[in-house]
Short mmCIF file of C-alpha atoms in Angstrom, two decimals:
data_model
loop_
_atom_site.label_atom_id
_atom_site.label_comp_id
_atom_site.label_asym_id
_atom_site.label_seq_id
_atom_site.Cartn_x
_atom_site.Cartn_y
_atom_site.Cartn_z
CA MET A 1 95.83 97.11 -176.93
CA GLU A 2 93.27 99.58 -178.26
CA ASN A 3 94.44 102.75 -179.99
CA VAL A 4 92.04 105.66 -179.67
CA VAL A 5 92.15 109.34 -180.49
CA VAL A 6 90.37 110.57 -177.34
CA LEU A 7 89.85 108.55 -174.17
CA ILE A 8 87.26 109.96 -171.75
CA VAL A 9 87.15 108.69 -168.17
CA GLY A 10 83.65 108.90 -166.71
CA ALA A 11 80.12 108.74 -168.17
CA GLY A 12 78.48 111.33 -165.96
CA PRO A 13 77.16 114.61 -167.39
CA ALA A 14 80.73 115.81 -168.08
CA GLY A 15 81.79 112.72 -170.02
CA LEU A 16 78.52 112.64 -171.97
CA SER A 17 78.86 116.33 -172.84
CA ILE A 18 82.36 115.86 -174.21
CA GLY A 19 81.23 112.82 -176.19
CA ALA A 20 78.43 114.89 -177.76
CA CYS A 21 80.74 117.81 -178.58
CA LEU A 22 83.33 115.50 -180.16
CA SER A 23 80.60 113.79 -182.19
CA GLN A 24 79.55 117.17 -183.57
CA LEU A 25 83.13 117.63 -184.76
CA SER A 26 83.41 114.04 -186.11
CA ILE A 27 86.25 113.20 -183.69
CA PRO A 28 86.27 109.55 -182.55
CA TYR A 29 86.42 108.79 -178.83
CA VAL A 30 85.94 106.08 -176.22
CA ILE A 31 84.29 106.60 -172.81
CA LEU A 32 85.22 104.33 -169.89
CA GLU A 33 82.81 104.10 -166.95
CA ARG A 34 83.35 101.95 -163.87
CA LYS A 35 79.65 101.75 -162.97
CA SER A 36 76.93 99.83 -164.83
CA CYS A 37 75.25 102.90 -166.27
CA SER A 38 75.76 106.52 -167.23
CA ALA A 39 75.23 109.22 -164.59
CA SER A 40 75.16 106.68 -161.74
CA LEU A 41 75.28 109.43 -159.11
CA TRP A 42 71.98 110.86 -160.36
CA ARG A 43 70.33 107.47 -160.82
CA ASN A 44 71.47 105.66 -157.71
CA ARG A 45 72.86 108.14 -155.17
CA ALA A 46 70.37 111.00 -155.14
CA TYR A 47 67.49 111.40 -152.68
CA ASP A 48 63.92 111.13 -153.95
CA ARG A 49 62.79 114.76 -153.56
CA LEU A 50 65.85 116.20 -155.33
CA LYS A 51 65.36 118.86 -157.99
CA LEU A 52 68.11 120.74 -159.79
CA HIS A 53 68.81 123.76 -157.63
CA LEU A 54 69.31 126.08 -160.60
CA ALA A 55 66.80 127.05 -163.27
CA LYS A 56 66.82 124.84 -166.35
CA GLU A 57 68.47 127.45 -168.57
CA PHE A 58 71.62 127.08 -166.44
CA CYS A 59 71.54 123.27 -166.46
CA GLU A 60 71.52 122.29 -170.12
CA LEU A 61 74.22 120.12 -171.66
CA PRO A 62 75.71 121.21 -175.01
CA HIS A 63 73.61 120.99 -178.18
CA MET A 64 70.35 119.87 -176.53
CA SER A 65 67.71 121.88 -174.68
CA TYR A 66 65.07 120.59 -172.28
CA PRO A 67 61.57 119.99 -173.67
CA VAL A 68 59.56 123.21 -173.97
CA ASP A 69 57.06 122.05 -171.34
CA ALA A 70 59.74 121.08 -168.78
CA PRO A 71 59.37 122.82 -165.38
CA THR A 72 61.78 125.62 -164.48
CA TYR A 73 63.43 123.46 -161.79
CA ILE A 74 64.01 119.96 -163.15
CA PRO A 75 63.20 117.03 -160.82
CA LYS A 76 65.59 114.10 -160.55
CA ALA A 77 63.54 111.67 -162.68
CA LEU A 78 63.17 114.17 -165.51
CA PHE A 79 66.88 114.98 -165.46
CA VAL A 80 67.76 111.29 -165.72
CA LYS A 81 65.38 110.99 -168.70
CA TYR A 82 67.04 114.04 -170.26
CA LEU A 83 70.43 112.32 -169.90
CA ASP A 84 69.06 109.11 -171.45
CA ASP A 85 67.66 111.09 -174.38
CA TYR A 86 71.01 112.86 -174.69
CA VAL A 87 72.85 109.54 -174.90
CA GLU A 88 70.49 108.34 -177.63
CA ARG A 89 70.57 111.57 -179.64
CA PHE A 90 74.37 111.60 -179.87
CA ASN A 91 74.75 107.80 -180.02
CA ILE A 92 77.03 107.74 -176.97
CA ARG A 93 78.11 104.20 -176.08
CA PRO A 94 80.31 104.06 -172.97
CA LYS A 95 82.23 100.93 -172.00
CA TYR A 96 80.61 100.12 -168.64
CA TYR A 97 82.14 98.17 -165.75
CA THR A 98 85.55 99.43 -166.89
CA SER A 99 87.73 100.95 -164.20
CA VAL A 100 90.89 102.94 -164.99
CA GLU A 101 93.81 101.64 -162.94
CA SER A 102 96.61 103.90 -164.14
CA SER A 103 97.58 106.41 -166.81
CA THR A 104 101.02 107.65 -167.82
CA TYR A 105 102.27 109.86 -170.61
CA ASP A 106 104.82 108.34 -172.97
CA ASN A 107 107.17 111.16 -173.99
CA ASP A 108 108.75 109.09 -176.77
CA LYS A 109 105.51 108.03 -178.46
CA LYS A 110 103.72 111.29 -177.57
CA CYS A 111 100.63 109.53 -176.30
CA TRP A 112 98.91 108.38 -173.12
CA SER A 113 99.12 104.78 -171.94
CA ILE A 114 96.06 103.78 -169.93
CA VAL A 115 95.54 100.52 -168.07
CA ALA A 116 91.93 99.62 -167.27
CA LYS A 117 90.16 96.67 -165.73
CA ASP A 118 87.11 94.99 -167.25
CA MET A 119 85.29 94.41 -163.95
CA ALA A 120 82.81 91.93 -165.44
CA LYS A 121 85.45 89.66 -167.00
CA CYS A 122 88.25 90.45 -164.50
CA THR A 123 90.61 91.12 -167.38
CA THR A 124 93.04 93.96 -168.08
CA ILE A 125 92.58 96.25 -171.08
CA LYS A 126 95.28 98.60 -172.34
CA PHE A 127 94.67 101.76 -174.35
CA THR A 128 96.83 104.35 -176.02
CA ALA A 129 95.30 107.76 -176.63
CA LYS A 130 96.48 111.04 -178.12
CA PHE A 131 94.17 112.90 -175.76
CA LEU A 132 93.02 111.98 -172.25
CA VAL A 133 89.96 113.65 -170.71
CA VAL A 134 89.26 113.30 -166.99
CA ALA A 135 85.50 113.52 -166.55
CA SER A 136 85.13 111.28 -163.51
CA GLY A 137 83.57 114.10 -161.53
CA GLU A 138 84.00 115.91 -158.25
CA ASN A 139 81.53 113.52 -156.64
CA SER A 140 83.24 110.17 -157.08
CA ALA A 141 83.91 109.03 -153.51
CA GLU A 142 81.96 109.71 -150.33
CA ASN A 143 83.66 112.05 -147.89
CA ILE A 144 83.02 111.30 -144.20
CA PRO A 145 84.95 113.43 -141.68
CA THR A 146 86.91 111.94 -138.82
CA ILE A 147 85.08 112.33 -135.50
CA PRO A 148 86.55 110.78 -132.34
CA GLY A 149 84.42 107.83 -131.29
CA LEU A 150 82.44 107.58 -134.54
CA GLU A 151 83.23 103.87 -134.73
CA SER A 152 81.48 103.38 -131.36
CA PHE A 153 78.18 104.92 -132.50
CA SER A 154 75.48 102.35 -131.84
CA GLY A 155 72.91 103.74 -134.27
CA GLU A 156 72.72 103.91 -138.06
CA ILE A 157 75.32 105.87 -140.04
CA ILE A 158 74.81 106.76 -143.69
CA HIS A 159 76.24 109.17 -146.22
CA SER A 160 73.81 111.45 -148.04
CA SER A 161 74.46 109.43 -151.22
CA SER A 162 72.58 106.52 -149.60
CA TYR A 163 69.69 108.63 -148.32
CA LYS A 164 66.40 108.32 -150.22
CA SER A 165 63.54 109.47 -147.99
CA GLY A 166 62.65 110.25 -144.38
CA LYS A 167 59.56 108.02 -144.44
CA SER A 168 61.06 105.32 -142.24
CA TYR A 169 62.56 107.68 -139.65
CA SER A 170 59.42 109.13 -138.05
CA GLY A 171 59.94 109.53 -134.30
CA LYS A 172 63.69 108.88 -134.56
CA ASN A 173 66.35 111.29 -133.35
CA VAL A 174 68.46 112.10 -136.41
CA LEU A 175 71.56 114.26 -136.75
CA VAL A 176 72.47 115.67 -140.16
CA VAL A 177 76.12 116.67 -140.41
CA GLY A 178 76.67 119.27 -143.13
CA SER A 179 74.70 122.37 -144.02
CA GLY A 180 75.09 122.59 -147.78
CA ASN A 181 72.16 122.12 -150.12
CA SER A 182 71.96 118.35 -149.58
CA GLY A 183 72.20 118.60 -145.80
CA MET A 184 69.58 121.33 -145.53
CA GLU A 185 67.16 119.53 -147.84
CA ILE A 186 67.64 116.16 -146.12
CA ALA A 187 67.02 117.83 -142.74
CA TYR A 188 63.79 119.30 -144.14
CA ASP A 189 62.72 115.93 -145.56
CA LEU A 190 63.40 114.15 -142.25
CA ALA A 191 61.55 116.76 -140.21
CA THR A 192 58.49 116.76 -142.48
CA HIS A 193 58.34 112.97 -142.10
CA GLY A 194 58.26 113.27 -138.31
CA ALA A 195 61.92 112.73 -137.36
CA ASN A 196 63.35 114.75 -134.46
CA THR A 197 65.96 116.48 -136.55
CA SER A 198 69.17 118.36 -135.72
CA ILE A 199 71.63 119.77 -138.23
CA VAL A 200 75.28 120.64 -137.69
CA VAL A 201 76.16 124.04 -139.16
CA ARG A 202 79.93 124.28 -139.02
CA SER A 203 80.65 127.22 -141.31
CA GLU A 204 79.15 130.47 -142.55
CA ILE A 205 76.62 130.05 -145.35
CA HIS A 206 74.51 132.22 -147.63
CA VAL A 207 70.86 131.20 -147.56
CA MET A 208 68.92 132.23 -150.67
CA THR A 209 65.71 131.39 -152.46
CA LYS A 210 65.90 129.69 -155.84
CA GLU A 211 64.36 132.79 -157.40
CA LEU A 212 67.11 135.00 -155.96
CA ILE A 213 69.83 132.73 -157.35
CA ARG A 214 68.16 132.74 -160.76
CA LEU A 215 68.00 136.56 -160.61
CA GLY A 216 71.65 136.74 -159.55
CA MET A 217 72.86 134.48 -162.35
CA THR A 218 70.89 136.53 -164.87
CA LEU A 219 72.11 139.90 -163.56
CA ALA A 220 75.73 138.66 -163.39
CA HIS A 221 75.86 138.84 -167.20
CA ARG A 222 75.05 142.56 -167.10
CA LEU A 223 76.23 144.00 -163.77
CA PRO A 224 79.40 143.84 -161.59
CA LEU A 225 79.34 140.89 -159.18
CA ASN A 226 79.66 143.09 -156.09
CA LEU A 227 76.52 145.01 -157.10
CA VAL A 228 74.64 141.77 -157.78
CA ASP A 229 75.75 140.44 -154.39
CA ASN A 230 74.55 143.57 -152.62
CA ILE A 231 71.12 143.14 -154.20
CA LEU A 232 70.95 139.44 -153.28
CA VAL A 233 72.06 139.89 -149.68
CA MET A 234 69.62 142.77 -149.08
CA ALA A 235 66.78 140.71 -150.53
CA ALA A 236 67.76 137.62 -148.52
CA ASN A 237 67.93 139.63 -145.31
CA PHE A 238 64.45 140.99 -146.05
CA ILE A 239 63.08 137.49 -146.72
CA PHE A 240 64.79 135.51 -143.93
CA GLY A 241 65.68 138.16 -141.37
CA ASP A 242 68.66 137.81 -139.03
CA LEU A 243 69.49 134.10 -138.87
CA SER A 244 72.47 134.49 -136.54
CA ARG A 245 70.20 134.00 -133.51
CA HIS A 246 69.41 130.57 -134.98
CA GLY A 247 73.06 129.62 -135.45
CA ILE A 248 73.38 130.58 -139.12
CA THR A 249 75.76 133.39 -140.12
CA ARG A 250 76.62 134.83 -143.53
CA PRO A 251 80.13 134.98 -145.03
CA LYS A 252 81.55 138.47 -145.59
CA MET A 253 82.04 137.70 -149.29
CA GLY A 254 78.82 137.84 -151.32
CA PRO A 255 77.20 134.67 -152.73
CA MET A 256 78.10 135.23 -156.39
CA ALA A 257 81.69 136.30 -155.63
CA LEU A 258 82.09 133.34 -153.26
CA LYS A 259 80.94 130.93 -155.95
CA SER A 260 83.20 132.54 -158.54
CA LYS A 261 86.32 132.56 -156.36
CA THR A 262 85.96 129.37 -154.30
CA GLY A 263 83.27 127.25 -155.98
CA ARG A 264 81.17 127.29 -152.77
CA SER A 265 77.46 127.53 -153.52
CA ALA A 266 74.77 129.36 -151.62
CA VAL A 267 72.20 127.21 -149.86
CA ILE A 268 68.85 127.35 -151.63
CA ASP A 269 66.13 127.14 -149.00
CA VAL A 270 63.39 124.56 -149.55
CA GLY A 271 61.59 125.36 -146.29
CA THR A 272 64.32 124.36 -143.84
CA VAL A 273 64.79 127.89 -142.47
CA GLY A 274 61.12 128.12 -141.55
CA LEU A 275 61.35 124.85 -139.58
CA ILE A 276 64.53 126.08 -137.86
CA LYS A 277 62.78 129.29 -136.81
CA LYS A 278 59.89 127.25 -135.39
CA GLY A 279 62.29 125.03 -133.45
CA ILE A 280 61.24 121.92 -135.39
CA ILE A 281 64.81 121.54 -136.69
CA GLU A 282 67.57 122.32 -134.18
CA VAL A 283 70.86 123.85 -135.29
CA GLN A 284 73.93 122.43 -133.55
CA GLY A 285 77.56 123.55 -133.61
CA CYS A 286 80.62 121.45 -134.32
CA THR A 287 80.78 117.91 -133.00
CA ASN A 288 83.43 117.08 -130.40
CA LYS A 289 83.19 113.33 -129.91
CA ILE A 290 80.82 110.38 -129.93
CA PHE A 291 80.36 107.62 -127.37
CA GLY A 292 77.67 105.01 -127.87
CA ASN A 293 74.59 106.81 -129.16
CA ILE A 294 75.60 110.12 -127.52
CA VAL A 295 77.03 112.95 -129.59
CA GLU A 296 78.91 115.63 -127.66
CA PHE A 297 79.22 119.04 -129.28
CA LYS A 298 82.00 121.60 -128.83
CA CYS A 299 79.72 123.71 -126.62
CA GLY A 300 79.46 120.78 -124.17
CA LYS A 301 75.90 119.80 -125.08
CA LYS A 302 75.23 116.05 -125.24
CA ILE A 303 72.36 114.57 -127.26
CA SER A 304 71.31 110.99 -127.99
CA PHE A 305 70.72 110.08 -131.65
CA ASP A 306 69.41 107.01 -133.47
CA MET A 307 70.99 107.95 -136.77
CA ILE A 308 73.63 110.21 -138.30
CA VAL A 309 73.46 111.37 -141.93
CA PHE A 310 76.73 112.73 -143.29
CA ALA A 311 75.92 115.32 -145.95
CA THR A 312 79.61 116.18 -146.11
CA GLY A 313 80.15 115.95 -149.83
CA TYR A 314 82.46 113.93 -152.01
CA LYS A 315 86.01 113.85 -153.23
CA SER A 316 87.41 113.18 -156.66
CA THR A 317 89.17 109.84 -157.22
CA LYS A 318 91.29 110.79 -160.21
CA ASN A 319 94.36 111.28 -158.03
CA ILE A 320 94.32 107.50 -157.49
CA TRP A 321 95.10 106.76 -161.15
CA LEU A 322 96.38 110.08 -162.52
CA LYS A 323 99.89 110.98 -161.45
CA ASN A 324 101.19 114.38 -160.24
CA ASN A 325 97.92 115.65 -158.79
CA GLU A 326 97.60 115.20 -155.05
CA ASN A 327 94.07 116.40 -154.31
CA GLY A 328 92.34 115.19 -157.48
CA LEU A 329 91.32 118.67 -158.66
CA PRO A 330 92.60 120.78 -161.55
CA ILE A 331 96.10 122.18 -161.02
CA LYS A 332 95.37 125.34 -162.96
CA GLU A 333 92.83 127.78 -161.56
CA TYR A 334 89.46 128.61 -163.11
CA PRO A 335 88.84 129.59 -165.91
CA ASN A 336 92.01 127.92 -167.27
CA HIS A 337 91.49 124.70 -165.29
CA TRP A 338 90.29 122.53 -168.17
CA LYS A 339 93.57 122.17 -170.09
CA GLY A 340 96.72 120.49 -168.83
CA GLU A 341 99.89 119.40 -170.58
CA ASN A 342 100.44 116.73 -173.25
CA GLY A 343 96.81 116.45 -174.36
CA LEU A 344 95.39 116.11 -170.84
CA TYR A 345 92.04 117.75 -170.11
CA CYS A 346 89.73 117.98 -167.09
CA ALA A 347 85.96 118.53 -167.36
CA GLY A 348 83.50 119.27 -164.59
CA LEU A 349 86.13 119.54 -161.87
CA ALA A 350 85.98 123.27 -161.19
CA MET A 351 82.92 123.27 -158.92
CA ARG A 352 80.85 125.19 -161.47
CA GLY A 353 77.96 122.75 -161.82
CA LEU A 354 76.24 121.77 -165.05
CA ALA A 355 76.77 125.19 -166.63
CA GLY A 356 80.52 124.82 -166.01
CA ILE A 357 80.46 121.32 -167.48
CA ALA A 358 78.90 122.62 -170.70
CA VAL A 359 81.56 125.32 -171.07
CA ASP A 360 84.37 122.84 -170.31
CA ALA A 361 83.08 120.34 -172.87
CA LYS A 362 82.90 122.89 -175.68
CA ASN A 363 86.36 124.27 -174.85
CA ILE A 364 87.92 120.81 -174.73
CA ALA A 365 86.33 119.56 -177.96
CA ASN A 366 87.31 122.72 -179.86
CA ASP A 367 90.86 122.56 -178.51
CA ILE A 368 91.23 118.92 -179.49
CA LYS A 369 90.00 119.76 -182.98
CA SER A 370 92.58 122.57 -183.17
CA MET A 371 95.36 120.25 -181.93
CA ILE A 372 94.46 117.57 -184.48
CA GLY A 373 94.48 120.22 -187.20
CA SER A 374 97.94 121.40 -186.20
CA MET A 375 99.26 117.80 -186.17
CA SER A 376 98.09 117.18 -189.74
CA SER A 377 99.30 120.49 -191.17
#
């Protein structure tokens, strides 16, 4: 049995941020991480051409800026180095290969009882903690939708987390399911490497440039969101034109309001729209069923594919080990999502990206400090 003040589950950017903030306040903590390294999603499950979609000023973790000469949009390798430097600066030492099996609150002892598994030694470890922080991320488990006949598909099926590059798919017929930022960028990567690429666009999306999003996030500090949205949509329409003829329609709610109210991000174009307009990437509607290597769409169209890439996101796994939370997301709504009852906190689970993680971490660390102060007074 190990007794700790704060137990943090997850050593991604959220867990590291909280560790750093607690260190600044001289509050001891332990981080448990089921993978072999910190930020495993960024190291092992991100495609090669990935860059942070937001400008670097919106993607800093607490108490440490990027190097002065860092580019505005940070590439994957540089972000991983930034995280490694962050770990060293704040002397963060997670317990790797340690998977949380269950956690319950003991009302009598006023503490959390956590059962974890040391995956390397196949032994059980028990912890008690005054405070429990869930920082295991929104992107813990791959989400693949149910499509009738998917099990019969004779080609290759991968989730976007396993996709690295389109180099080996030249001349192949590839379907990308999902039109968020990952799906659109993977479609672009495949097409530029010579794959015959189709992308399923199932819902309305805002398509923006990275410069427009940076402008919007800057203006949002000074102007009402509806005014910022009007500016962004007018500019996007001027840049991209009417995309509805290509199968892409905009939501009625503006991009900044949509992000604020639902957590849904705009798609930042990396060149995909241009290839769609040229017919190099084909937009398809919803899938209906699959038989063999044939995908049938709701419109009745049938197309043969060699590969399907599911860029359909992830789901949180904390509902597996944390009781009384069915969908694995915060019960309280943003911006009060980060604090639960009995010393339970959630970081990075409000679909607000790295900027949201930084705010969560500071709020949680300051609240824990306040709670410890009230206990000792």
